[in-house]
mmCIF file of C-alpha atoms in Angstrom:
data_model
loop_
_atom_site.group_PDB
_atom_site.id
_atom_site.type_symbol
_atom_site.label_atom_id
_atom_site.label_comp_id
_atom_site.label_asym_id
_atom_site.label_seq_id
_atom_site.Cartn_x
_atom_site.Cartn_y
_atom_site.Cartn_z
ATOM 1 C CA MET D 1 16.012 -13.910 33.878
ATOM 2 C CA GLN D 2 19.177 -15.457 35.523
ATOM 3 C CA HIS D 3 21.502 -16.095 32.788
ATOM 4 C CA ASN D 4 24.127 -18.546 33.087
ATOM 5 C CA LYS D 5 27.571 -17.473 34.194
ATOM 6 C CA GLY D 6 28.807 -20.805 35.832
ATOM 7 C CA LEU D 7 29.714 -22.997 32.876
ATOM 8 C CA SER D 8 32.521 -21.038 31.839
ATOM 9 C CA MET D 9 34.961 -23.675 33.407
ATOM 10 C CA ALA D 10 33.920 -26.588 31.472
ATOM 11 C CA ALA D 11 36.023 -27.247 28.298
ATOM 12 C CA PHE D 12 34.683 -26.014 25.480
ATOM 13 C CA GLY D 13 31.841 -28.221 23.672
ATOM 14 C CA THR D 14 31.347 -30.712 26.467
ATOM 15 C CA VAL D 15 28.407 -29.255 28.507
ATOM 16 C CA PHE D 16 24.881 -29.782 26.666
ATOM 17 C CA MET D 17 21.378 -28.583 27.411
ATOM 18 C CA PRO D 18 19.354 -31.444 28.241
ATOM 19 C CA GLU D 19 17.217 -31.406 24.947
ATOM 20 C CA MET D 20 17.808 -31.253 21.084
ATOM 21 C CA ALA D 21 15.574 -30.382 18.314
ATOM 22 C CA ILE D 22 15.380 -33.835 16.345
ATOM 23 C CA THR D 23 13.937 -34.681 12.858
ATOM 24 C CA GLU D 24 14.026 -37.780 10.582
ATOM 25 C CA PHE D 25 13.880 -38.381 7.202
ATOM 26 C CA ASN D 26 12.000 -41.983 6.061
ATOM 27 C CA GLY D 27 13.331 -41.989 2.313
ATOM 28 C CA GLU D 28 10.079 -39.624 1.699
ATOM 29 C CA GLN D 29 9.634 -37.276 3.981
ATOM 30 C CA TRP D 30 11.048 -35.304 7.100
ATOM 31 C CA SER D 31 9.117 -36.221 10.363
ATOM 32 C CA ALA D 32 7.492 -33.206 12.547
ATOM 33 C CA PRO D 33 10.777 -31.496 14.478
ATOM 34 C CA ARG D 34 10.420 -32.359 17.756
ATOM 35 C CA LYS D 35 12.618 -31.920 21.564
ATOM 36 C CA ALA D 36 14.230 -34.922 22.721
ATOM 37 C CA ALA D 37 16.457 -35.988 25.580
ATOM 38 C CA VAL D 38 20.317 -35.655 24.451
ATOM 39 C CA GLU D 39 21.475 -38.627 26.420
ATOM 40 C CA HIS D 40 21.508 -40.759 22.732
ATOM 41 C CA ILE D 41 20.043 -41.386 19.659
ATOM 42 C CA GLN D 42 18.916 -44.716 18.134
ATOM 43 C CA LEU D 43 21.155 -46.103 15.434
ATOM 44 C CA HIS D 44 21.323 -49.193 13.379
ATOM 45 C CA PRO D 45 25.019 -50.755 13.764
ATOM 46 C CA ALA D 46 24.812 -50.451 10.109
ATOM 47 C CA ALA D 47 23.707 -47.072 9.792
ATOM 48 C CA HIS D 48 25.412 -45.417 6.712
ATOM 49 C CA VAL D 49 27.134 -42.694 8.522
ATOM 50 C CA LEU D 50 28.696 -45.241 10.674
ATOM 51 C CA HIS D 51 30.564 -47.306 7.584
ATOM 52 C CA TYR D 52 30.619 -44.381 5.186
ATOM 53 C CA SER D 53 31.013 -40.993 6.927
ATOM 54 C CA SER D 54 27.790 -39.735 5.464
ATOM 55 C CA THR D 55 27.727 -36.583 7.906
ATOM 56 C CA CYS D 56 27.997 -33.030 8.075
ATOM 57 C CA PHE D 57 27.386 -30.292 10.504
ATOM 58 C CA GLU D 58 27.520 -26.638 11.421
ATOM 59 C CA GLY D 59 28.994 -24.485 14.314
ATOM 60 C CA LEU D 60 27.130 -21.171 15.185
ATOM 61 C CA LYS D 61 26.890 -19.026 18.286
ATOM 62 C CA ALA D 62 23.923 -17.521 20.010
ATOM 63 C CA PHE D 63 24.859 -14.218 22.087
ATOM 64 C CA LEU D 64 22.871 -12.499 25.164
ATOM 65 C CA HIS D 65 22.829 -8.743 24.516
ATOM 66 C CA ALA D 66 22.482 -6.213 27.721
ATOM 67 C CA ASP D 67 18.795 -5.480 27.048
ATOM 68 C CA GLY D 68 18.332 -9.205 27.836
ATOM 69 C CA SER D 69 17.701 -10.633 24.131
ATOM 70 C CA VAL D 70 19.193 -13.976 22.424
ATOM 71 C CA ASN D 71 20.594 -12.973 19.076
ATOM 72 C CA ILE D 72 21.375 -15.656 16.597
ATOM 73 C CA PHE D 73 24.764 -14.662 14.470
ATOM 74 C CA ARG D 74 24.541 -15.397 11.168
ATOM 75 C CA MET D 75 22.116 -18.306 11.044
ATOM 76 C CA GLU D 76 20.872 -18.226 7.410
ATOM 77 C CA ALA D 77 24.641 -18.380 6.120
ATOM 78 C CA ASN D 78 24.967 -21.617 8.435
ATOM 79 C CA ILE D 79 21.762 -23.002 7.237
ATOM 80 C CA ALA D 80 22.830 -22.387 3.575
ATOM 81 C CA ARG D 81 26.101 -24.005 4.237
ATOM 82 C CA LEU D 82 24.624 -27.412 5.971
ATOM 83 C CA ILE D 83 22.142 -27.763 2.976
ATOM 84 C CA GLN D 84 25.307 -27.662 0.414
ATOM 85 C CA SER D 85 27.524 -29.887 2.395
ATOM 86 C CA SER D 86 24.251 -32.089 2.504
ATOM 87 C CA ARG D 87 23.917 -32.003 -1.066
ATOM 88 C CA LEU D 88 27.652 -32.473 -1.772
ATOM 89 C CA LEU D 89 27.542 -35.742 0.583
ATOM 90 C CA SER D 90 24.092 -36.935 -1.547
ATOM 91 C CA LEU D 91 22.455 -36.893 2.051
ATOM 92 C CA PRO D 92 18.444 -36.051 1.758
ATOM 93 C CA GLU D 93 17.612 -32.256 0.912
ATOM 94 C CA VAL D 94 17.361 -30.278 4.149
ATOM 95 C CA ASP D 95 14.358 -27.798 4.074
ATOM 96 C CA ALA D 96 15.903 -24.693 5.160
ATOM 97 C CA GLU D 97 12.660 -23.217 6.805
ATOM 98 C CA MET D 98 12.436 -26.460 8.538
ATOM 99 C CA LEU D 99 15.823 -26.246 9.908
ATOM 100 C CA ARG D 100 15.519 -22.348 10.902
ATOM 101 C CA GLU D 101 12.528 -23.439 12.983
ATOM 102 C CA MET D 102 14.535 -26.109 14.874
ATOM 103 C CA ILE D 103 17.431 -23.900 15.384
ATOM 104 C CA THR D 104 15.163 -20.666 16.657
ATOM 105 C CA SER D 105 13.033 -22.984 18.720
ATOM 106 C CA ILE D 106 15.623 -24.617 20.704
ATOM 107 C CA VAL D 107 17.464 -21.694 21.199
ATOM 108 C CA ALA D 108 14.892 -19.929 22.527
ATOM 109 C CA THR D 109 13.977 -22.812 24.697
ATOM 110 C CA TYR D 110 17.295 -22.490 26.589
ATOM 111 C CA ALA D 111 17.564 -18.867 26.121
ATOM 112 C CA ASP D 112 17.980 -18.173 30.044
ATOM 113 C CA LYS D 113 21.059 -20.487 29.892
ATOM 114 C CA THR D 114 23.197 -18.372 27.125
ATOM 115 C CA PRO D 115 26.220 -17.204 29.142
ATOM 116 C CA THR D 116 26.726 -13.545 29.543
ATOM 117 C CA PRO D 117 29.449 -12.217 26.950
ATOM 118 C CA PRO D 118 32.245 -13.461 25.905
ATOM 119 C CA GLY D 119 30.544 -16.387 26.698
ATOM 120 C CA SER D 120 28.070 -17.784 24.385
ATOM 121 C CA MET D 121 25.460 -20.863 23.401
ATOM 122 C CA TYR D 122 27.228 -22.602 21.187
ATOM 123 C CA ILE D 123 24.507 -24.445 18.058
ATOM 124 C CA ARG D 124 25.785 -27.797 16.766
ATOM 125 C CA PRO D 125 23.500 -28.793 13.874
ATOM 126 C CA THR D 126 24.011 -32.220 12.783
ATOM 127 C CA HIS D 127 22.780 -34.106 9.566
ATOM 128 C CA ILE D 128 23.360 -37.903 9.290
ATOM 129 C CA GLY D 129 22.908 -40.619 6.915
ATOM 130 C CA THR D 130 21.198 -43.413 8.808
ATOM 131 C CA GLU D 131 20.153 -46.194 6.325
ATOM 132 C CA PRO D 132 21.311 -49.355 7.859
ATOM 133 C CA SER D 133 23.162 -50.646 4.621
ATOM 134 C CA ILE D 134 26.828 -52.097 4.529
ATOM 135 C CA GLY D 135 26.084 -52.156 0.666
ATOM 136 C CA LYS D 136 26.196 -49.130 0.156
ATOM 137 C CA ALA D 137 29.864 -47.737 -0.236
ATOM 138 C CA ALA D 138 29.052 -46.355 -3.606
ATOM 139 C CA GLY D 139 25.440 -45.475 -2.559
ATOM 140 C CA ALA D 140 23.677 -42.544 -1.048
ATOM 141 C CA SER D 141 21.785 -42.858 2.561
ATOM 142 C CA ALA D 142 18.003 -43.124 1.767
ATOM 143 C CA SER D 143 17.444 -42.016 5.227
ATOM 144 C CA SER D 144 18.973 -39.227 7.699
ATOM 145 C CA MET D 145 18.643 -37.770 11.084
ATOM 146 C CA LEU D 146 19.045 -34.021 11.414
ATOM 147 C CA TYR D 147 19.187 -32.749 15.278
ATOM 148 C CA VAL D 148 20.144 -29.560 16.777
ATOM 149 C CA LEU D 149 22.585 -29.879 19.883
ATOM 150 C CA LEU D 150 23.121 -26.813 22.362
ATOM 151 C CA SER D 151 26.431 -26.100 24.643
ATOM 152 C CA PRO D 152 26.966 -23.330 26.860
ATOM 153 C CA VAL D 153 30.339 -21.850 26.175
ATOM 154 C CA GLY D 154 32.990 -19.687 28.506
ATOM 155 C CA ASP D 155 35.397 -17.374 27.084
ATOM 156 C CA TYR D 156 37.939 -18.625 24.437
ATOM 157 C CA PHE D 157 40.624 -16.177 25.855
ATOM 158 C CA SER D 158 39.904 -16.775 29.339
ATOM 159 C CA GLY D 159 43.890 -17.935 30.139
ATOM 160 C CA GLY D 160 44.540 -14.733 27.984
ATOM 161 C CA VAL D 161 45.575 -14.282 24.283
ATOM 162 C CA ARG D 162 48.338 -16.429 23.245
ATOM 163 C CA PRO D 163 49.756 -16.440 19.940
ATOM 164 C CA LEU D 164 49.625 -19.900 18.203
ATOM 165 C CA ARG D 165 52.604 -21.935 16.744
ATOM 166 C CA LEU D 166 51.785 -23.345 13.352
ATOM 167 C CA LEU D 167 53.812 -26.124 11.409
ATOM 168 C CA ILE D 168 53.406 -25.924 7.605
ATOM 169 C CA GLU D 169 52.763 -29.090 6.193
ATOM 170 C CA GLU D 170 53.721 -29.128 2.290
ATOM 171 C CA GLN D 171 53.269 -32.729 1.604
ATOM 172 C CA GLY D 172 49.668 -33.702 2.511
ATOM 173 C CA ALA D 173 46.385 -31.814 2.553
ATOM 174 C CA ARG D 174 43.749 -31.446 5.401
ATOM 175 C CA CYS D 175 41.401 -33.603 3.168
ATOM 176 C CA ALA D 176 40.806 -34.697 -0.256
ATOM 177 C CA ALA D 177 40.568 -31.670 -2.728
ATOM 178 C CA HIS D 178 37.125 -31.829 -3.709
ATOM 179 C CA MET D 179 35.882 -32.414 -0.140
ATOM 180 C CA GLY D 180 37.286 -29.059 1.420
ATOM 181 C CA MET D 181 34.181 -27.012 1.072
ATOM 182 C CA VAL D 182 31.925 -29.618 2.707
ATOM 183 C CA LYS D 183 31.915 -29.358 6.687
ATOM 184 C CA SER D 184 32.145 -32.953 7.373
ATOM 185 C CA GLY D 185 33.517 -34.929 10.307
ATOM 186 C CA GLY D 186 35.748 -37.166 7.657
ATOM 187 C CA ASN D 187 37.990 -34.196 7.099
ATOM 188 C CA TYR D 188 38.577 -33.372 10.763
ATOM 189 C CA ALA D 189 39.618 -37.251 11.317
ATOM 190 C CA SER D 190 42.057 -37.063 8.613
ATOM 191 C CA ALA D 191 43.857 -34.179 9.717
ATOM 192 C CA LEU D 192 44.080 -35.265 13.376
ATOM 193 C CA GLN D 193 47.206 -37.606 12.935
ATOM 194 C CA PRO D 194 49.128 -34.765 11.126
ATOM 195 C CA ILE D 195 48.002 -32.405 14.185
ATOM 196 C CA MET D 196 48.809 -34.847 16.923
ATOM 197 C CA GLN D 197 52.257 -35.491 15.730
ATOM 198 C CA ALA D 198 52.875 -31.931 15.246
ATOM 199 C CA ARG D 199 52.364 -31.274 18.632
ATOM 200 C CA ALA D 200 54.409 -34.171 19.776
ATOM 201 C CA ALA D 201 57.432 -33.273 17.525
ATOM 202 C CA VAL D 202 57.577 -29.264 17.695
ATOM 203 C CA ASN D 203 54.971 -28.242 20.318
ATOM 204 C CA ALA D 204 52.882 -26.975 17.538
ATOM 205 C CA ASP D 205 49.161 -25.900 18.351
ATOM 206 C CA GLN D 206 47.657 -26.314 14.455
ATOM 207 C CA VAL D 207 49.344 -27.460 10.981
ATOM 208 C CA LEU D 208 49.033 -25.289 8.496
ATOM 209 C CA PHE D 209 48.304 -27.080 5.345
ATOM 210 C CA CYS D 210 50.142 -25.760 2.326
ATOM 211 C CA PRO D 211 50.215 -29.139 -0.497
ATOM 212 C CA GLY D 212 52.689 -28.075 -2.867
ATOM 213 C CA GLY D 213 53.179 -25.180 -1.257
ATOM 214 C CA ASP D 214 49.844 -23.394 -1.515
ATOM 215 C CA VAL D 215 48.798 -22.139 2.185
ATOM 216 C CA GLN D 216 44.983 -23.053 2.439
ATOM 217 C CA GLU D 217 44.099 -23.674 5.947
ATOM 218 C CA THR D 218 44.626 -25.424 9.153
ATOM 219 C CA GLY D 219 42.972 -28.613 10.505
ATOM 220 C CA ALA D 220 40.158 -26.180 11.996
ATOM 221 C CA ALA D 221 40.369 -22.866 10.991
ATOM 222 C CA ASN D 222 40.765 -20.702 7.956
ATOM 223 C CA PHE D 223 44.358 -18.611 7.456
ATOM 224 C CA MET D 224 44.717 -14.866 6.990
ATOM 225 C CA LEU D 225 48.009 -13.068 6.433
ATOM 226 C CA ILE D 226 47.771 -9.190 7.190
ATOM 227 C CA ASP D 227 50.761 -7.131 5.895
ATOM 228 C CA GLY D 228 49.948 -3.825 6.971
ATOM 229 C CA ASP D 229 46.665 -2.331 5.304
ATOM 230 C CA GLU D 230 46.267 -5.552 2.965
ATOM 231 C CA ILE D 231 45.115 -9.105 4.420
ATOM 232 C CA ILE D 232 45.822 -11.807 1.925
ATOM 233 C CA THR D 233 44.010 -15.118 2.304
ATOM 234 C CA LYS D 234 43.121 -17.909 -0.620
ATOM 235 C CA ALA D 235 40.328 -17.613 -2.898
ATOM 236 C CA LEU D 236 37.427 -19.605 -2.537
ATOM 237 C CA ASP D 237 37.620 -23.238 -3.999
ATOM 238 C CA SER D 238 36.281 -26.644 -3.194
ATOM 239 C CA SER D 239 39.628 -27.671 -1.673
ATOM 240 C CA PHE D 240 38.758 -25.724 2.168
ATOM 241 C CA LEU D 241 36.119 -24.757 4.141
ATOM 242 C CA HIS D 242 34.399 -21.586 3.262
ATOM 243 C CA GLY D 243 34.671 -20.226 6.538
ATOM 244 C CA ILE D 244 31.432 -17.692 7.923
ATOM 245 C CA THR D 245 33.930 -16.295 10.468
ATOM 246 C CA ARG D 246 36.491 -15.442 7.593
ATOM 247 C CA ASP D 247 33.502 -13.861 5.249
ATOM 248 C CA SER D 248 32.460 -11.823 8.174
ATOM 249 C CA ILE D 249 36.047 -10.657 8.999
ATOM 250 C CA LEU D 250 36.678 -10.140 5.510
ATOM 251 C CA THR D 251 33.625 -8.016 5.290
ATOM 252 C CA ILE D 252 34.497 -5.863 8.240
ATOM 253 C CA ALA D 253 37.799 -5.355 7.134
ATOM 254 C CA ARG D 254 36.559 -3.903 3.676
ATOM 255 C CA ASP D 255 34.495 -1.386 5.549
ATOM 256 C CA MET D 256 37.689 -0.163 7.334
ATOM 257 C CA GLY D 257 39.169 0.459 4.251
ATOM 258 C CA LEU D 258 41.334 -2.583 4.388
ATOM 259 C CA LYS D 259 42.974 -4.135 1.210
ATOM 260 C CA VAL D 260 41.650 -7.877 0.817
ATOM 261 C CA SER D 261 43.498 -9.865 -1.683
ATOM 262 C CA GLU D 262 41.819 -13.297 -2.405
ATOM 263 C CA ARG D 263 44.141 -15.263 -3.777
ATOM 264 C CA GLU D 264 46.923 -17.518 -4.152
ATOM 265 C CA LEU D 265 49.970 -17.478 -1.630
ATOM 266 C CA SER D 266 52.840 -19.672 -1.563
ATOM 267 C CA VAL D 267 54.764 -20.885 1.751
ATOM 268 C CA ASP D 268 57.567 -18.783 0.173
ATOM 269 C CA GLU D 269 55.974 -15.212 0.019
ATOM 270 C CA LEU D 270 54.362 -15.962 3.269
ATOM 271 C CA LEU D 271 57.658 -16.467 4.806
ATOM 272 C CA GLU D 272 58.934 -13.609 3.038
ATOM 273 C CA ARG D 273 56.221 -11.047 4.258
ATOM 274 C CA ALA D 274 55.839 -12.797 7.670
ATOM 275 C CA GLY D 275 59.576 -11.142 8.705
ATOM 276 C CA LYS D 276 58.733 -7.652 8.583
ATOM 277 C CA PRO D 277 58.244 -6.184 11.836
ATOM 278 C CA HIS D 278 54.491 -5.199 11.091
ATOM 279 C CA CYS D 279 53.143 -8.230 9.661
ATOM 280 C CA GLU D 280 50.709 -10.408 11.246
ATOM 281 C CA ALA D 281 48.945 -13.743 10.914
ATOM 282 C CA ALA D 282 45.579 -15.070 12.390
ATOM 283 C CA LEU D 283 43.220 -17.900 12.473
ATOM 284 C CA SER D 284 39.323 -17.287 11.731
ATOM 285 C CA GLY D 285 36.679 -19.758 13.411
ATOM 286 C CA THR D 286 33.529 -19.587 15.272
ATOM 287 C CA ALA D 287 35.045 -20.638 18.477
ATOM 288 C CA ALA D 288 37.697 -18.103 18.790
ATOM 289 C CA VAL D 289 36.635 -15.791 15.817
ATOM 290 C CA LEU D 290 40.201 -14.620 15.013
ATOM 291 C CA THR D 291 43.086 -15.787 16.968
ATOM 292 C CA PRO D 292 47.225 -14.507 16.263
ATOM 293 C CA VAL D 293 49.495 -16.576 15.044
ATOM 294 C CA GLY D 294 53.103 -15.811 16.324
ATOM 295 C CA THR D 295 55.512 -18.611 14.713
ATOM 296 C CA LEU D 296 55.519 -20.331 11.866
ATOM 297 C CA ILE D 297 57.834 -23.758 11.644
ATOM 298 C CA ARG D 298 58.883 -25.013 8.493
ATOM 299 C CA ASN D 299 61.483 -28.083 7.933
ATOM 300 C CA GLY D 300 62.610 -27.491 11.603
ATOM 301 C CA THR D 301 63.167 -23.575 11.676
ATOM 302 C CA GLU D 302 60.974 -21.365 13.472
ATOM 303 C CA HIS D 303 60.144 -18.122 11.503
ATOM 304 C CA VAL D 304 58.355 -15.167 13.894
ATOM 305 C CA VAL D 305 55.358 -13.460 12.434
ATOM 306 C CA GLY D 306 56.028 -9.905 13.014
ATOM 307 C CA THR D 307 56.996 -8.882 16.589
ATOM 308 C CA GLY D 308 55.130 -13.150 17.356
ATOM 309 C CA THR D 309 52.587 -11.243 19.640
ATOM 310 C CA GLU D 310 49.034 -10.078 18.566
ATOM 311 C CA GLY D 311 49.337 -7.393 15.926
ATOM 312 C CA ALA D 312 46.936 -4.260 16.326
ATOM 313 C CA THR D 313 44.885 -5.194 13.095
ATOM 314 C CA THR D 314 43.812 -8.648 14.466
ATOM 315 C CA THR D 315 42.678 -6.994 17.882
ATOM 316 C CA LYS D 316 40.671 -4.558 15.844
ATOM 317 C CA LEU D 317 39.062 -6.848 13.750
ATOM 318 C CA ARG D 318 38.372 -9.395 16.060
ATOM 319 C CA THR D 319 37.029 -6.435 18.677
ATOM 320 C CA ALA D 320 34.552 -5.552 15.804
ATOM 321 C CA LEU D 321 33.177 -8.704 14.879
ATOM 322 C CA ASN D 322 32.700 -8.969 18.964
ATOM 323 C CA GLU D 323 31.069 -5.729 19.657
ATOM 324 C CA ILE D 324 28.174 -6.773 16.717
ATOM 325 C CA GLN D 325 27.840 -10.317 18.165
ATOM 326 C CA TRP D 326 27.486 -8.736 21.297
ATOM 327 C CA GLY D 327 24.932 -6.338 20.548
ATOM 328 C CA GLN D 328 27.671 -3.213 21.255
ATOM 329 C CA ARG D 329 27.716 -2.281 17.853
ATOM 330 C CA SER D 330 25.122 -1.268 15.283
ATOM 331 C CA ASP D 331 24.224 -4.764 13.318
ATOM 332 C CA ASP D 332 24.610 -2.958 9.349
ATOM 333 C CA TYR D 333 24.895 -6.380 7.837
ATOM 334 C CA GLY D 334 21.669 -7.993 9.005
ATOM 335 C CA TRP D 335 23.686 -10.594 10.324
ATOM 336 C CA LEU D 336 21.854 -11.047 13.986
ATOM 337 C CA THR D 337 18.622 -13.196 14.417
ATOM 338 C CA LYS D 338 16.724 -12.037 17.613
ATOM 339 C CA VAL D 339 15.032 -15.276 18.863
ATOM 340 C CA SER D 340 14.570 -14.346 22.474
#
């Protein structure tokens, strides 16, 4: 089997497999899932998603192992979160078994296109409201479409690990407080302007949203502070995304003997701890797994985190998770689903 090594130079998420898995809900039942060309989908211009943002999605990855098998990482957790997001957006109920079959079948179809590690096959299940009605600003879409895209991606750190610069934003939030746990496109749209402004103003890579001084998350990733043998991160509530990579990292950290503190963290405490030479900070997410944070910017003042470079604990945690994903370490948690 000849696996794909040649797409790693493309920008993340810009290359797609020629087919996707797709099904539609007509108000009463789902159609039989099928494969379809990815060139386009057909939507009425009044489709609910285009006007009232009834959309949610997931991001997960499949990995090629040394034995030639292709394995999806934490698919069940992503399916559960898509079902939860759909419910919170009042989209039609998604059947877990149907989505499971859609994901595994389309990944198996393109198993031979899965890049070798550290590359992977990125999987994007997407659920959108399709009912043609511009009168439903306060009503749910009766019909919807569910599809699964595949995008082969290369090494996120191909240019080397570069600690990120984060602008601390204490006024605005990433999204509405009750919507944070929904993985919806609207949340990313609402964070776009602050992120772009932060890049232009202080050369920040991302914005760390801390409304009222409460450290939450960045525009696209969860935040962790690592102070010695303790990881401090915000406890789960409805205001921010319940990251599956976050959960994976914290699970591994506990088993390594690290203390995991899921609690409120203020900006003042964050900056006080960050100044210690042994302190680290990182962002967790599907794309990069765990990315070091080197600088925090508050009110025009730059605060270096620890040494300003990637710390040993960040490296150790990312390596441990990668080794499970890549089949180089025992999957003691049952996180992998073999599809090919």
